[in-house]
């Protein structure tokens, strides 16, 4: 056993820069023994707290609880982050084995009666114990987490909660794995030049490289974002667009081993049962109690306000694209979902003379990195220095030292830009270690941003689309939230904020992308070095609100679907596709194709952390529009405004109520008016 422990990198000091994970030494066989040991150590720490006979205090109960489980956290942060970014069959099998153990361990902690009574005693006297505001916030967060995890239940209800929580963890894990496996299955190989009609050379080069990488001839298109989006935008082959669209939008819903229809219903049912067990009518009510929105009424008010405000613009967007399609084809067109990207891109190009292929040469990835990092330098004075001595989990991943304005170490940032078979779709920010203060020392975070951007080809570097650069800025905003945080307790720091607030620091960053003053800093032609022309920048600005109504309705449809699944008060036993059509019907702007279904691959809500919380994107968009309005008033690089945003939003974490933080920065309560104004929508 000693030999095994000696060979397991999790069991000793890492001996890496900033104590970063030694990815070059970690193997799959190391995870389970380390998790088992971590669970054992964590349980011993919890038992020690629960058995203390002294009067419960912040120092003998809350603080040791907050600081417990270091080994387990160390292992699981690596394992589950890589399960999303660099997975494989063996990793997925390990996940299936360890998830029940982790769920059981979590239940044994939150359902530990002795521990909960001590936490409750501190909670009940939190205002009488000379605690500072951050300590009070920590006490409240820990108490609420126990309350939400069944600690107030007794007898058979406790046993039922254990059963349901274990079941839910397995269901959500399987759901996510099914989506990844089903997505990896599909390949569309094209060998006839006629099948490539309309595709730009760069898209064809990327498809040829993809095919070659799989040992196949011709051109390969799959369901990864760069491949799928490019084909849907540019292919003039309507039949092939339909084929690709149907493959993407019928993931896990057409039968077979990766079908998620039953999982969707079971996840919704299990969540509903947990909520009812805890005294709530439905899961949404259970989740929203501790969010900014507070209840479903406020969520629906936001969704409905935006639905009413954007309705005319959304319908007009569709009417214009449909009319353009008819004119382009010279015949009547029954616009289908697989036509939307193609014709709307053509109309955008005709209307503004701006398209991805015109813009891409000015968004070479290395230049974009300088521009995105440079924005943080301009606003907050921080800099990024590549560090090749920090181990990474894949050869494409880069690690950076992040330094503050005085050159002091602030954080580690990992960047991972391109699609791989073992990486799930989408883009996200995560942490391998959060920020906290221990014994007076500020322990700085290790932050990662993961994307699925256009790859370089044999003849071209990675040239990004406008949307990809926007996504980069979005995830980088999350990263800044993690990097700049300055809290005492890890569970309050960085992005550990309420879900309907967490998107504010990310979404506000997107605003700079249509500011000429910003684009002039980095958007240069990758061949000539010429700055992006002022006329082209103006076209980007003019096109910024193109299809704003349609895009808003698209996001609203996801919010309505999420709330519908999590407002169930009885198990749903019907057809998943029918449920979805009913939930999203009011926002449907195009015909709904038979068999398509989003729910069965909607990882955000069925295997991620956004259940009954997807509305948060629009909630935070209202906040970010209001917040950026102050930058527009004072100057987009105004140091004082940036300092205020950093101190009141980014550094505070979950140490105060989010709305109070926003008001401290902005000086007023936000409303939808700023968002409507930004999108050029009249009330």
PDB file of C-alpha atoms in Angstrom, residues 30 71 88 190 202 239 266 294 300 307 312 330 363 379 393 398 404 421 447 455 473 522 538 602 617 650-651 663 679:
ATOM      1  CA  UNK A  30      -4.797   6.983  -9.613  1.00  0.00           C
ATOM      2  CA  UNK A  71      -7.647  15.761  -0.619  1.00  0.00           C
ATOM      3  CA  UNK A  88     -12.582   8.547 -22.804  1.00  0.00           C
ATOM      4  CA  UNK A 190     -18.519  14.060 -48.669  1.00  0.00           C
ATOM      5  CA  UNK A 202     -11.252  27.441 -45.341  1.00  0.00           C
ATOM      6  CA  UNK A 239     -30.711  18.425 -48.527  1.00  0.00           C
ATOM      7  CA  UNK A 266     -36.656  10.377 -14.621  1.00  0.00           C
ATOM      8  CA  UNK A 294     -36.587  34.228  -5.467  1.00  0.00           C
ATOM      9  CA  UNK A 300     -41.874  34.339 -15.645  1.00  0.00           C
ATOM     10  CA  UNK A 307     -41.315  37.978 -24.877  1.00  0.00           C
ATOM     11  CA  UNK A 312     -42.595  42.260 -33.099  1.00  0.00           C
ATOM     12  CA  UNK A 330     -36.702  33.294 -57.387  1.00  0.00           C
ATOM     13  CA  UNK A 363      -9.383  37.385 -36.007  1.00  0.00           C
ATOM     14  CA  UNK A 379      -9.093  47.608 -17.513  1.00  0.00           C
ATOM     15  CA  UNK A 393      -3.456  17.758 -19.725  1.00  0.00           C
ATOM     16  CA  UNK A 398      -1.425  26.401 -22.642  1.00  0.00           C
ATOM     17  CA  UNK A 404      -1.300  41.880 -11.058  1.00  0.00           C
ATOM     18  CA  UNK A 421     -13.335  13.588 -29.456  1.00  0.00           C
ATOM     19  CA  UNK A 447      -8.626  28.809 -13.590  1.00  0.00           C
ATOM     20  CA  UNK A 455      -8.823  24.642 -35.900  1.00  0.00           C
ATOM     21  CA  UNK A 473     -14.633  37.132 -24.324  1.00  0.00           C
ATOM     22  CA  UNK A 522      -5.705  43.746 -31.999  1.00  0.00           C
ATOM     23  CA  UNK A 538     -18.754  50.290 -38.588  1.00  0.00           C
ATOM     24  CA  UNK A 602     -29.858  19.915 -23.056  1.00  0.00           C
ATOM     25  CA  UNK A 617     -28.654  34.223 -18.959  1.00  0.00           C
ATOM     26  CA  UNK A 650     -15.393  40.669  -9.442  1.00  0.00           C
ATOM     27  CA  UNK A 651     -13.589  40.636  -6.102  1.00  0.00           C
ATOM     28  CA  UNK A 663     -26.268  48.820  -7.029  1.00  0.00           C
ATOM     29  CA  UNK A 679     -30.813  46.131 -28.981  1.00  0.00           C
TER      30      UNK A 679
END
